[in-house]
CSV table of C-alpha atoms and ligand atoms in Angstrom, one decimal:
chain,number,residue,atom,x,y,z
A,1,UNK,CA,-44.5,-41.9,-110.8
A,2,UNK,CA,-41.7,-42.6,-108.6
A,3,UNK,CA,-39.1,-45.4,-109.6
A,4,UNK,CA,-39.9,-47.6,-106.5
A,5,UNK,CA,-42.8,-50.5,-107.1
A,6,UNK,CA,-41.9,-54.0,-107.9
A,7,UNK,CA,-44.0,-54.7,-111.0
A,8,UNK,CA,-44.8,-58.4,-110.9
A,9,UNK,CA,-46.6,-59.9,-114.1
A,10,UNK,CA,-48.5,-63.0,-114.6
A,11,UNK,CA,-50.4,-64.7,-117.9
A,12,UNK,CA,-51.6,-67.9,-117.3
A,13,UNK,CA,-53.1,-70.1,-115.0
A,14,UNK,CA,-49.8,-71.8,-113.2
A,15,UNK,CA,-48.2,-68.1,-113.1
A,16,UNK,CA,-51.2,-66.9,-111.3
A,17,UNK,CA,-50.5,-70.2,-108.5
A,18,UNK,CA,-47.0,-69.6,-108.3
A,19,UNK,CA,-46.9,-66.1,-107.8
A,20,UNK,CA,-49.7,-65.7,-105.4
A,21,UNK,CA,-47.4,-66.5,-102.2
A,22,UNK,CA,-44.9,-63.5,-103.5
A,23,UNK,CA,-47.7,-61.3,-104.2
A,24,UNK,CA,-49.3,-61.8,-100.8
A,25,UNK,CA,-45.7,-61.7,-98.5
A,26,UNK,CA,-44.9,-58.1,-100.9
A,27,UNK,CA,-47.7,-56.7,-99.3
A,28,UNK,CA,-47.6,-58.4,-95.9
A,29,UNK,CA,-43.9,-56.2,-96.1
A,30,UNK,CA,-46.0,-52.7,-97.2
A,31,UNK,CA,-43.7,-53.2,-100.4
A,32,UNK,CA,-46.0,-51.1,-103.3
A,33,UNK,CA,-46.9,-53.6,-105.7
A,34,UNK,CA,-48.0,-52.9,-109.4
A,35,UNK,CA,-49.4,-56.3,-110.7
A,36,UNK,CA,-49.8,-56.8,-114.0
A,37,UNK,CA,-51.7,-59.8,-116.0
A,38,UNK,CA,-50.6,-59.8,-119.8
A,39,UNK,CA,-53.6,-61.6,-120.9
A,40,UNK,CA,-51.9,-64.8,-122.3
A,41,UNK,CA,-54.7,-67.0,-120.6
A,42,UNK,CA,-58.4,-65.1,-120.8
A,43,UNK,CA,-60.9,-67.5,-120.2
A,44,UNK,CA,-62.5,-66.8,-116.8
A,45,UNK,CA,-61.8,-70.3,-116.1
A,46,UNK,CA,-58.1,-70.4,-117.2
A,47,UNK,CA,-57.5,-66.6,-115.7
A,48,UNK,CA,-59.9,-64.3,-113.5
A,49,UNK,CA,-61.0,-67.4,-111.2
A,50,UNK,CA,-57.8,-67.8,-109.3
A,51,UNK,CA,-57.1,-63.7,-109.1
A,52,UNK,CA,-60.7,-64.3,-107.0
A,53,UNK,CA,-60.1,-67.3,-105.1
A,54,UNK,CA,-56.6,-66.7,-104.0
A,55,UNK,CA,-57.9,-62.7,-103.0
A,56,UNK,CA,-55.4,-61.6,-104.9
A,57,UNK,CA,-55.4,-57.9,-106.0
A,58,UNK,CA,-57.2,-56.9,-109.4
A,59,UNK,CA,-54.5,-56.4,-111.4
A,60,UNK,CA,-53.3,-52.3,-112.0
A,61,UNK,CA,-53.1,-53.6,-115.6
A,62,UNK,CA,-55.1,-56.2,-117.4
A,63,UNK,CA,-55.2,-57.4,-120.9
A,64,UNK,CA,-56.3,-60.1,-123.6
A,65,UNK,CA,-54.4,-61.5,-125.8
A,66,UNK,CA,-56.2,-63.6,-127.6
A,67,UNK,CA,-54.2,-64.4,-130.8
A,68,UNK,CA,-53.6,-68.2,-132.1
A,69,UNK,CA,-50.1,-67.9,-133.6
A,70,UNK,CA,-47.1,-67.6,-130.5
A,71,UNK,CA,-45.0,-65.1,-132.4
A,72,UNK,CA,-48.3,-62.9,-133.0
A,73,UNK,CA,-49.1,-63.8,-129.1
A,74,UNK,CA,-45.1,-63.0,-128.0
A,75,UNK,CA,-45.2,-60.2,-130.0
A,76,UNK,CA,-48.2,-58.7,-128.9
A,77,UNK,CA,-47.8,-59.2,-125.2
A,78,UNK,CA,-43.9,-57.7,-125.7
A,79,UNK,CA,-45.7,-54.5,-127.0
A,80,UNK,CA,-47.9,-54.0,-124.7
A,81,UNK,CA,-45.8,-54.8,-121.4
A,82,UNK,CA,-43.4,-52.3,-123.0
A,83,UNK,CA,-45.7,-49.6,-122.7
A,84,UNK,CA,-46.5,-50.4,-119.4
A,85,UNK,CA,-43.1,-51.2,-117.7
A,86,UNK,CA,-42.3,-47.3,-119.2
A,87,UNK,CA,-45.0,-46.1,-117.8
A,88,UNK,CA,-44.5,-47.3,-114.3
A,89,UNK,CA,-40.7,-47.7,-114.2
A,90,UNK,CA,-40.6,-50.3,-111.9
A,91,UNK,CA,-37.3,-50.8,-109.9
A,92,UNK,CA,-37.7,-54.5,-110.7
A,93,UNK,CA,-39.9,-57.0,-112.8
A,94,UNK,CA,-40.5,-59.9,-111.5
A,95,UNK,CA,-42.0,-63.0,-113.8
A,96,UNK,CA,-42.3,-67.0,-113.1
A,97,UNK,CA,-42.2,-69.7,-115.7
A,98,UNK,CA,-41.1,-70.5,-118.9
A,99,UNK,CA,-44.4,-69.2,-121.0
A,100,UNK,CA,-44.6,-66.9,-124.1
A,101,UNK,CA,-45.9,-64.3,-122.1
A,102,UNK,CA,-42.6,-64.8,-119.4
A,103,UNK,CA,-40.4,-64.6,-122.3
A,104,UNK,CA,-42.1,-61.0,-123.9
A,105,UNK,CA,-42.5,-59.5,-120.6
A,106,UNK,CA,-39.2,-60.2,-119.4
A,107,UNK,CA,-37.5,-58.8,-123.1
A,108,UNK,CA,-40.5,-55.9,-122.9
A,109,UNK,CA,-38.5,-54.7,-119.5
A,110,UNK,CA,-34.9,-55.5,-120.9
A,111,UNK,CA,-35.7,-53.2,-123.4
A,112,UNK,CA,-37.0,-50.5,-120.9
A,113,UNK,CA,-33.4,-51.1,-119.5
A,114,UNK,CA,-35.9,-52.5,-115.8
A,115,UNK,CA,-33.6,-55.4,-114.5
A,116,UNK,CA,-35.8,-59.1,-114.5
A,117,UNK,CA,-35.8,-61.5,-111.7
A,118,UNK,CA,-37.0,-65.0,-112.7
A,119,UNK,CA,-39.0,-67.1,-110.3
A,120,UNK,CA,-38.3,-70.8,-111.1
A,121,UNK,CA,-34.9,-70.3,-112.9
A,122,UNK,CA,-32.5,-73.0,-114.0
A,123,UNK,CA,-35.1,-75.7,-115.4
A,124,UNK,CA,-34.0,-77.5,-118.4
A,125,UNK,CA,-35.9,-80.5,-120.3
A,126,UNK,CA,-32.5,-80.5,-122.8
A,127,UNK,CA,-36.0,-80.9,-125.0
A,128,UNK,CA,-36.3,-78.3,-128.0
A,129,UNK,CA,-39.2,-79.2,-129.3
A,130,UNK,CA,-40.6,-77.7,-126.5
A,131,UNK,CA,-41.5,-74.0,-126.2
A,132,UNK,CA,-41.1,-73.8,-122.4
A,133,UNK,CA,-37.6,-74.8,-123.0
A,134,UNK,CA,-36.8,-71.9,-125.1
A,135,UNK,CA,-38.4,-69.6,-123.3
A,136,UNK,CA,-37.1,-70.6,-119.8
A,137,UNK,CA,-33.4,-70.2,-121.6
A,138,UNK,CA,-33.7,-67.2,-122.7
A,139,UNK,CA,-35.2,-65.3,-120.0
A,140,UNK,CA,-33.0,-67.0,-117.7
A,141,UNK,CA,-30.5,-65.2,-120.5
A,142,UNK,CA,-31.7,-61.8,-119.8
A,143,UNK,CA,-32.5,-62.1,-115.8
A,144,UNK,CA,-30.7,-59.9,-113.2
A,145,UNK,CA,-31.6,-62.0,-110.3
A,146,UNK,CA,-32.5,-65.8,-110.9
A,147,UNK,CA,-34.4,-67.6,-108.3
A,148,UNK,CA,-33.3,-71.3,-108.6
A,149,UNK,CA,-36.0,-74.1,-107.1
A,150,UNK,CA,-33.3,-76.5,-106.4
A,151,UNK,CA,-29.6,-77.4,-106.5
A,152,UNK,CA,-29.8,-78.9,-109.8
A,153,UNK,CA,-31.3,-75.4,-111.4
A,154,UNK,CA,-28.8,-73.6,-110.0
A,155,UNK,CA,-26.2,-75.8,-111.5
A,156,UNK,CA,-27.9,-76.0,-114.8
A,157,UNK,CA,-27.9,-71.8,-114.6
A,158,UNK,CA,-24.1,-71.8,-113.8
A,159,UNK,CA,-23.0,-74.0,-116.9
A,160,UNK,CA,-24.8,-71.9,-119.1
A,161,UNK,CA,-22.6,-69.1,-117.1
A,162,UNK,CA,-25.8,-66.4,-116.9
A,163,UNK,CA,-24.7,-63.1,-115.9
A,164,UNK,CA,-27.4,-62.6,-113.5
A,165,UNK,CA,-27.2,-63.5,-109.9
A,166,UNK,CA,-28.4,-66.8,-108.2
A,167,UNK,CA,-30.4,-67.9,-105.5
A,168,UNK,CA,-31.5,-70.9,-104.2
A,169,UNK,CA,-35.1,-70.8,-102.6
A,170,UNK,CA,-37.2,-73.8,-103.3
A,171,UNK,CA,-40.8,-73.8,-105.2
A,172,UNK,CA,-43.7,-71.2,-104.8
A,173,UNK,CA,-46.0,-74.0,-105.7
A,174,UNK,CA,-45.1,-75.9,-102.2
A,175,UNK,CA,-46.3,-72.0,-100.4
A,176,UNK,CA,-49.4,-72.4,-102.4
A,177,UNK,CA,-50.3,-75.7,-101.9
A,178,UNK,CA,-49.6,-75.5,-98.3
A,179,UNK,CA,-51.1,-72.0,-98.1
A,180,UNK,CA,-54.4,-73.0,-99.5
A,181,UNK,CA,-55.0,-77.3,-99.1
A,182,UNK,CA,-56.4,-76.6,-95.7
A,183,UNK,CA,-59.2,-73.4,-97.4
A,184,UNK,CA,-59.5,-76.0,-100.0
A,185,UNK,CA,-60.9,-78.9,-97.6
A,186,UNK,CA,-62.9,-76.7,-96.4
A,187,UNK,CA,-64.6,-74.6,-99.2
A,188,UNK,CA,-64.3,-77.1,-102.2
A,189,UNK,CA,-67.6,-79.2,-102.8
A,190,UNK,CA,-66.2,-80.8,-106.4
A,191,UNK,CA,-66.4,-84.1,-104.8
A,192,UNK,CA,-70.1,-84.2,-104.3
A,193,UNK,CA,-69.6,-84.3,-108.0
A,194,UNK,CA,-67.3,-87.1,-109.3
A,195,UNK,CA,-68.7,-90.1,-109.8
A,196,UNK,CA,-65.9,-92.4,-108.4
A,197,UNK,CA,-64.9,-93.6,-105.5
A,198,UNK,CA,-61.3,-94.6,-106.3
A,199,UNK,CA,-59.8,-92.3,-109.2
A,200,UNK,CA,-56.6,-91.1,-111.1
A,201,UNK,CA,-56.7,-87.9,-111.7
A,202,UNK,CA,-55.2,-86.7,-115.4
A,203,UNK,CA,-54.5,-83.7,-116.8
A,204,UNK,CA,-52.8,-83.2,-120.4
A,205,UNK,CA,-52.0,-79.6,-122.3
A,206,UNK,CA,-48.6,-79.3,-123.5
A,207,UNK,CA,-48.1,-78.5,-126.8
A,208,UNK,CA,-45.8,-81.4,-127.9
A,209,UNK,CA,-48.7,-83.8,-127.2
A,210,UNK,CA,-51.9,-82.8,-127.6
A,211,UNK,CA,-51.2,-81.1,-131.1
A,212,UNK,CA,-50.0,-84.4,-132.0
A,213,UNK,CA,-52.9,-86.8,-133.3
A,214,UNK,CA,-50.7,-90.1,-132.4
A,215,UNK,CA,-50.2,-88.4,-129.3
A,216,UNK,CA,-53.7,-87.2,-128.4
A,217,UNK,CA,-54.8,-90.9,-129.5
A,218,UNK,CA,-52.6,-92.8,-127.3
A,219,UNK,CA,-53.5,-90.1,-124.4
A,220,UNK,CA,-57.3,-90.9,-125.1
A,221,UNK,CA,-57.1,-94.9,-125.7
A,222,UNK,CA,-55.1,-95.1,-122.3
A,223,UNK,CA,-57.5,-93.3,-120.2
A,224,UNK,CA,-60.5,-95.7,-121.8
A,225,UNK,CA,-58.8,-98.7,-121.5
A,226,UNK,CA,-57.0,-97.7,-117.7
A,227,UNK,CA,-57.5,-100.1,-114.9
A,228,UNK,CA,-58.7,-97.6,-112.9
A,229,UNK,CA,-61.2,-94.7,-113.5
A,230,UNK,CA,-59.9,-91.3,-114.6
A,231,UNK,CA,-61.0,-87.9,-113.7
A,232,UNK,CA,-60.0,-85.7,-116.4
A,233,UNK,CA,-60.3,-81.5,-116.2
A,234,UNK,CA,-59.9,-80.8,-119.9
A,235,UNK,CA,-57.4,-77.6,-120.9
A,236,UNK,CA,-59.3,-75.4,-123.6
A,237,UNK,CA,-56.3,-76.3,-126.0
A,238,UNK,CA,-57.0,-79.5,-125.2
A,239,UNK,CA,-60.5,-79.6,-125.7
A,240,UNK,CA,-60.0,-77.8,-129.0
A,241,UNK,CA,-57.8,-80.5,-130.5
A,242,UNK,CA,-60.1,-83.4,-128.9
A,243,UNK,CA,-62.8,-81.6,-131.7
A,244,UNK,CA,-60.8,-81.4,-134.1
A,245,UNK,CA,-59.7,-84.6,-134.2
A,246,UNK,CA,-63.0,-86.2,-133.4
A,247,UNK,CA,-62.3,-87.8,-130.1
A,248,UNK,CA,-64.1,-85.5,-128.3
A,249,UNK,CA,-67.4,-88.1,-127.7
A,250,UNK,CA,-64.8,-91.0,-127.5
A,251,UNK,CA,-63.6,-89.8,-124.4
A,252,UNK,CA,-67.0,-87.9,-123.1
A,253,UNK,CA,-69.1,-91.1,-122.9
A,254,UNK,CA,-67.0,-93.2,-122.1
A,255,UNK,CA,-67.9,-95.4,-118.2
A,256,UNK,CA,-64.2,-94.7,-117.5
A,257,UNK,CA,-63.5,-91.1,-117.8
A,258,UNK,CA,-65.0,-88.4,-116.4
A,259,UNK,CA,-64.5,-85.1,-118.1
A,260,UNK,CA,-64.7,-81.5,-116.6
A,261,UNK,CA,-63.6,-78.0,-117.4
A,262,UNK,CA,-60.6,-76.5,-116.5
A,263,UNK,CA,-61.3,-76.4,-112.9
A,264,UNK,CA,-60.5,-73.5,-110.0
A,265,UNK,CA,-57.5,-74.2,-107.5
A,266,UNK,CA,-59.4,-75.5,-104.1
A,267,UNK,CA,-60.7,-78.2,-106.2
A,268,UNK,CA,-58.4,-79.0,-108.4
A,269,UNK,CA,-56.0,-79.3,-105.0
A,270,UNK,CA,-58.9,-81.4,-103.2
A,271,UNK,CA,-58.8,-83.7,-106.1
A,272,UNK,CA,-55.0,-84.2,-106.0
A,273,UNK,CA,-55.7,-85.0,-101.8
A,274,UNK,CA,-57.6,-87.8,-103.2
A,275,UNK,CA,-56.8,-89.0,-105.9
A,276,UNK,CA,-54.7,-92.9,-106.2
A,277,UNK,CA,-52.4,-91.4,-108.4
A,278,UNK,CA,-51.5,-88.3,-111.0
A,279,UNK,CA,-51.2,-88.8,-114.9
A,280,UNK,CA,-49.9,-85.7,-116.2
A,281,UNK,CA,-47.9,-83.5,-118.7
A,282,UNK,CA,-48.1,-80.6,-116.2
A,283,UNK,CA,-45.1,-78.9,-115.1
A,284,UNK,CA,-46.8,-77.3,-111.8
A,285,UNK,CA,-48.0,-80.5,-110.8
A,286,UNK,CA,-44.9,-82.6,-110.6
A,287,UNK,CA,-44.0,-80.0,-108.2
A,288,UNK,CA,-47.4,-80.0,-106.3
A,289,UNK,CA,-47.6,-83.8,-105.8
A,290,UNK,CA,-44.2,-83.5,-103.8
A,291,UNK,CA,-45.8,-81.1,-100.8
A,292,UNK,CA,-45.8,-82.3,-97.8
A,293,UNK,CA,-49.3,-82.2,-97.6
A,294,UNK,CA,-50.4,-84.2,-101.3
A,295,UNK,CA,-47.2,-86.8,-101.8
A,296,UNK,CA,-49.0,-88.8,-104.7
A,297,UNK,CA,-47.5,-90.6,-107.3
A,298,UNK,CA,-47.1,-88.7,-111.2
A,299,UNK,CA,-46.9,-90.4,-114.0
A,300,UNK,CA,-45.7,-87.8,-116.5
A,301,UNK,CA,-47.0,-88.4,-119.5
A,302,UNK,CA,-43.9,-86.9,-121.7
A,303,UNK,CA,-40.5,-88.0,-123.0
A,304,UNK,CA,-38.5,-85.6,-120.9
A,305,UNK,CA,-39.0,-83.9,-117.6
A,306,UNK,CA,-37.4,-80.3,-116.3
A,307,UNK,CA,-38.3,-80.9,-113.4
A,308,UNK,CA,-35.7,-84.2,-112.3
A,309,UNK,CA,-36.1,-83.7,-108.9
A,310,UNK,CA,-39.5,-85.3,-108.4
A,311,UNK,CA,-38.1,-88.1,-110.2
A,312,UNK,CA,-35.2,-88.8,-107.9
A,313,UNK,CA,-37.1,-88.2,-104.9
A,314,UNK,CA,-39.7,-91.3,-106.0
A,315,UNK,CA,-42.3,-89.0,-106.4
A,316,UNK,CA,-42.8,-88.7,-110.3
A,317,UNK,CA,-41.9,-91.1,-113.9
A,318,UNK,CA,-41.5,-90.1,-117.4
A,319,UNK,CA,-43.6,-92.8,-118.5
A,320,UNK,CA,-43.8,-91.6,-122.1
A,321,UNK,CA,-46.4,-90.9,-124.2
A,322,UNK,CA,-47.3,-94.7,-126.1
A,323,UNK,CA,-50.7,-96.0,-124.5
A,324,UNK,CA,-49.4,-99.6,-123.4
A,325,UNK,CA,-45.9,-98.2,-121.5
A,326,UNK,CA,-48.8,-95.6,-119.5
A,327,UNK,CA,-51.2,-98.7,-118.9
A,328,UNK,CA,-48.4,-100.7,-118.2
A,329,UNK,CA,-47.4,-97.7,-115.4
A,330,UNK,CA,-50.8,-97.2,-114.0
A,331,UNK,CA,-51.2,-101.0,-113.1
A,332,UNK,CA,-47.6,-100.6,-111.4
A,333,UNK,CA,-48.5,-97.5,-109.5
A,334,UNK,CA,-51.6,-99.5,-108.7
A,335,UNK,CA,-49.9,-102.2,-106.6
A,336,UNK,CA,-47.4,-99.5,-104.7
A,337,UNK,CA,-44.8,-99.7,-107.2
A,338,UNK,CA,-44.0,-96.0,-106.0
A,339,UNK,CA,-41.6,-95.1,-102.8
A,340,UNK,CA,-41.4,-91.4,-102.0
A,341,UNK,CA,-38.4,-89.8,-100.0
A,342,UNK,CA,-39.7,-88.1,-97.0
A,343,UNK,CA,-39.3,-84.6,-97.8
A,344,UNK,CA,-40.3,-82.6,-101.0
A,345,UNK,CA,-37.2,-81.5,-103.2
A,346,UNK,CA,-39.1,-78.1,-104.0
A,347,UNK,CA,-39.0,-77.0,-100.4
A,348,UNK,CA,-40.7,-76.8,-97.3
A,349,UNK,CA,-43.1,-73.7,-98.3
A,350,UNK,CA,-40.9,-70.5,-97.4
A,351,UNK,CA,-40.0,-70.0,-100.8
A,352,UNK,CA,-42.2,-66.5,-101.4
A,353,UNK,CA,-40.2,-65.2,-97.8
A,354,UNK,CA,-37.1,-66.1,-99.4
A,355,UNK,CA,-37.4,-64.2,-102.5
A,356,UNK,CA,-39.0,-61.3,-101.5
A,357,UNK,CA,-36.0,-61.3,-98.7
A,358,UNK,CA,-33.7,-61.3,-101.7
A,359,UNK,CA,-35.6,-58.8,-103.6
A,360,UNK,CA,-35.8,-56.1,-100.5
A,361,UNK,CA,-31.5,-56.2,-100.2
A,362,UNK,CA,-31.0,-56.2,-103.9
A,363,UNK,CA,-33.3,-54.3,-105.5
A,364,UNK,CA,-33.6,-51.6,-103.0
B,1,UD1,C1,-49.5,-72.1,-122.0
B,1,UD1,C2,-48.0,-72.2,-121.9
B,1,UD1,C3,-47.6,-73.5,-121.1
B,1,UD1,C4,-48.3,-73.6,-119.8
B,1,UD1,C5,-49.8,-73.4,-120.0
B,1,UD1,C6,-50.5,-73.4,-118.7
B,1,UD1,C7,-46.6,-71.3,-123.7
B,1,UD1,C8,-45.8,-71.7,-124.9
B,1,UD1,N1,-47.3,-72.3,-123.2
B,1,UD1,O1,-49.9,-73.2,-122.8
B,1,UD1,O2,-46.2,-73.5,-120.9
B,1,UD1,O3,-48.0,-74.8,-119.2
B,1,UD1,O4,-50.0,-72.2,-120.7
B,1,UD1,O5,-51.8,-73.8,-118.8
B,1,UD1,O6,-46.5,-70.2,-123.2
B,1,UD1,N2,-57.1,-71.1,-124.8
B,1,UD1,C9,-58.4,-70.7,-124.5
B,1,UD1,N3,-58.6,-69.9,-123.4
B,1,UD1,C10,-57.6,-69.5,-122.6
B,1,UD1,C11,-56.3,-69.9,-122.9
B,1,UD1,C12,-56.1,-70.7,-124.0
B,1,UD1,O7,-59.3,-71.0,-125.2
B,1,UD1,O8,-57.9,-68.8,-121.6
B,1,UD1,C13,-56.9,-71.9,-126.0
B,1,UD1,C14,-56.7,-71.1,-127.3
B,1,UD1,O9,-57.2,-71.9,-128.3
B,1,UD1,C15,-55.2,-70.9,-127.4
B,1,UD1,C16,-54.7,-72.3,-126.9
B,1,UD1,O10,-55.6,-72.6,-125.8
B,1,UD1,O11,-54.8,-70.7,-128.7
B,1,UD1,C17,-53.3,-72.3,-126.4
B,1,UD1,O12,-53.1,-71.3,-125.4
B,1,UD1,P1,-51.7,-70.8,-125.0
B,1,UD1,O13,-51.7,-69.8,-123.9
B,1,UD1,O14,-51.0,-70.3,-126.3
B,1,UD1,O15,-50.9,-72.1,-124.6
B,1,UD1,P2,-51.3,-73.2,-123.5
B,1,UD1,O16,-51.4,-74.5,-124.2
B,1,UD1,O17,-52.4,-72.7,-122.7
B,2,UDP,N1,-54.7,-76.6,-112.0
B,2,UDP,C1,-56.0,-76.1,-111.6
B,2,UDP,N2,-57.1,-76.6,-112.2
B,2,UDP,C2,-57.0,-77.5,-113.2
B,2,UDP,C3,-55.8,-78.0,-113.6
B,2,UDP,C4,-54.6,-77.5,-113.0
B,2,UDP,O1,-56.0,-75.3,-110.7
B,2,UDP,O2,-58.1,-77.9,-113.8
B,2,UDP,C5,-53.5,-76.1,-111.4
B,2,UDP,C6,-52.5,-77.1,-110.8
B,2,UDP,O3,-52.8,-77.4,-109.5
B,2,UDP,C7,-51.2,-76.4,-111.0
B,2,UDP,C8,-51.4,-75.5,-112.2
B,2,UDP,O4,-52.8,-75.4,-112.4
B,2,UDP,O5,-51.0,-75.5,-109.9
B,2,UDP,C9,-50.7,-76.2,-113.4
B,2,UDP,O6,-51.1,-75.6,-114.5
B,2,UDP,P1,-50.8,-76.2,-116.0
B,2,UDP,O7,-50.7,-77.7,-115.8
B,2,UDP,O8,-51.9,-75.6,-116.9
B,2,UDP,O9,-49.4,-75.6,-116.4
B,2,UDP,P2,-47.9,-76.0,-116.2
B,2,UDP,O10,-47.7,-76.2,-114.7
B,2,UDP,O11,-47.7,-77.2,-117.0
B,2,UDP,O12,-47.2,-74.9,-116.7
């Protein structure tokens, strides 16, 4: 196997989104391609359904990983991208993010001495409880080419002095929200389906929250108790810890919520179109709600954000996670207590060019 492809590796559901644009300009440019999912999200749902709806390739290398503990699941996923990335010898690995699987595949090449570029470098929360955090340090740590979103990540990256080099190219999200609203308005029939009219639209996964039962309460009171009705796609951890804890029925019968799965990308986008307003703990959607084409208020339902930028620009606020300061926030956003700045601070959708640009002079 020559030493020439561009192995690019995805493992969950916003990877999947975010790499899509790069996937689709490398082989608009004829560059081989070896794409790889490590199998940190499995459910058809979570996983296959976007590979399908965004037409992207069926993946040279596919696995499941379907272990509960995050060193087994890091661990795991390190092993077998190792045997893979010697296998191939890629000239270059590209991963996005800041998940587990980001932060084995990008050690798994290290170790196979294959230099890492990081799509979405440079975002910080200054949070540790957080996972993402370390993981998007460290691999920023061990990346030969960084691919900064904004100003601010680049800076962040600088004071931490990373050895690898820096480049400024805005958001793949913006590419893939731009690249597939319009397929979305036309193919997506989800809202034949809700049962509202007017609707927030909320989605809640990280770690941090839902695995905490104050947390998870004041999550579930709010969107009982919210002045306006919520449409809610659950995430399987979520749904898991809703069981668990018993609010499961709570929040499935009640008038004000209405619960879905995990649901595929044109309609997940269609409901962000229409939607009043965003309540989230998403990292991707921060980012989305900025596009040109969506510009809806977030209310992130967390104590920090990474991603300052949609905050400054009027798009997005850390509203934290108590259910009266998220009540008190929806009625705000209700009466246009939002202004947004006129253009998105993730860019204007030419991200995927600008990195694959990159890519072709430096790892050629
Ligand atoms: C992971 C990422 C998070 C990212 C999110 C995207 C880490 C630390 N977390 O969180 O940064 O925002 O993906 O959605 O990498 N599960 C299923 N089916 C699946 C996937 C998950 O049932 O296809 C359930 C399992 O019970 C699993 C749990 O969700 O143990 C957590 O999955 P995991 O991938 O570890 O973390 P996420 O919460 O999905
Ligand atoms: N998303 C989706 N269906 C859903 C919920 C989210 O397609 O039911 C998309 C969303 O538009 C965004 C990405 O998934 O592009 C965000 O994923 P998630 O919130 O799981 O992860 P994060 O961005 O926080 O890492």
């Amino acid at each position: 196997m020559p030493m020439n492809e561009i192995m690019l590796i995805v493992g969950t559901r916003p990877e999947i989104i975010k790499m899509a644009p790069v996937a689709r300009t490398l082989q608009a440019k004829s560059i081989p391609l070896i794409f790889v999912h490590c199998g940190q999200h499995y459910d058809y749902n979570m996983s296959q359904q976007f590979i399908e709806e965004l037409e992207l390739p069926k993946p040279d290398y596919g696995f499941e990983v379907k272990v509960s503990s995050p060193s087994l699941q890091t661990g795991r996923i390190m092993a077998i991208i190792g045997k893979v990335v010697n296998k191939v010898k890629p000239r270059l690995v590209l991963v996005e993010g800041d998940t587990n699987g980001v932060l084995a595949s990008g050690l798994a090449a290290l170790k196979m001495n294959v230099p890492v570029g990081h799509v979405e470098a440079g975002l910080r929360s200054f949070d540790l409880r957080m996972p993402e955090e370390h993981n998007r340090r460290l691999v920023d740590h061990i990346s030969a080419y960084l691919f900064a979103p904004t100003e601010n990540s680049r800076k962040n990256l600088e004071k931490e002095n990373v050895w690898g080099k820096i480049f400024v190219t805005g958001n793949t999200v913006i590419d893939a929200v731009m690249q597939h609203l319009p397929i979305a308005e036309r193919k997506s029939k989800i809202l034949k389906k809700i049962k509202f009219d007017e609707f927030a639209l909320a989605t809640a996964h990280r770690a941090e929250n839902v695995d905490d039962l104050v947390v998870l309460r004041n999550l579930v009171e709010a969107f009982v108790e919210a002045p306006i009705q919520i449409v809610y796609p659950v995430h399987p951890r979520t749904q898991k810890r809703l069981r668990q804890q018993k609010m499961w029925k709570k929040l499935t019968t009640s008038k004000n919520v209405q619960t879905l799965p995990p649901l595929g990308y044109f309609d997940f986008l269609l409901l962000m179109k229409k939607c009043r307003m965003i309540i989230t703990d998403s990292g991707g959607i921060q980012e989305e709600a900025t596009a040109p084409t969506l510009r809806k208020p977030v209310l992130v339902t967390r104590l920090s954000t990474e991603r300052p930028e949609a905050v400054r620009s009027g798009f997005a606020k850390v509203v934290g996670v108590e259910k009266e300061g998220i009540l008190e926030n929806i009625k705000r956003a209700l009466i246009g207590g939002f202004s947004f700045s006129k253009f998105s601070p993730y860019g204007n959708g030419d991200s995927a060019m600008k990195i694959v640009d990159i890519v072709m002079k430096e790892a050629s």
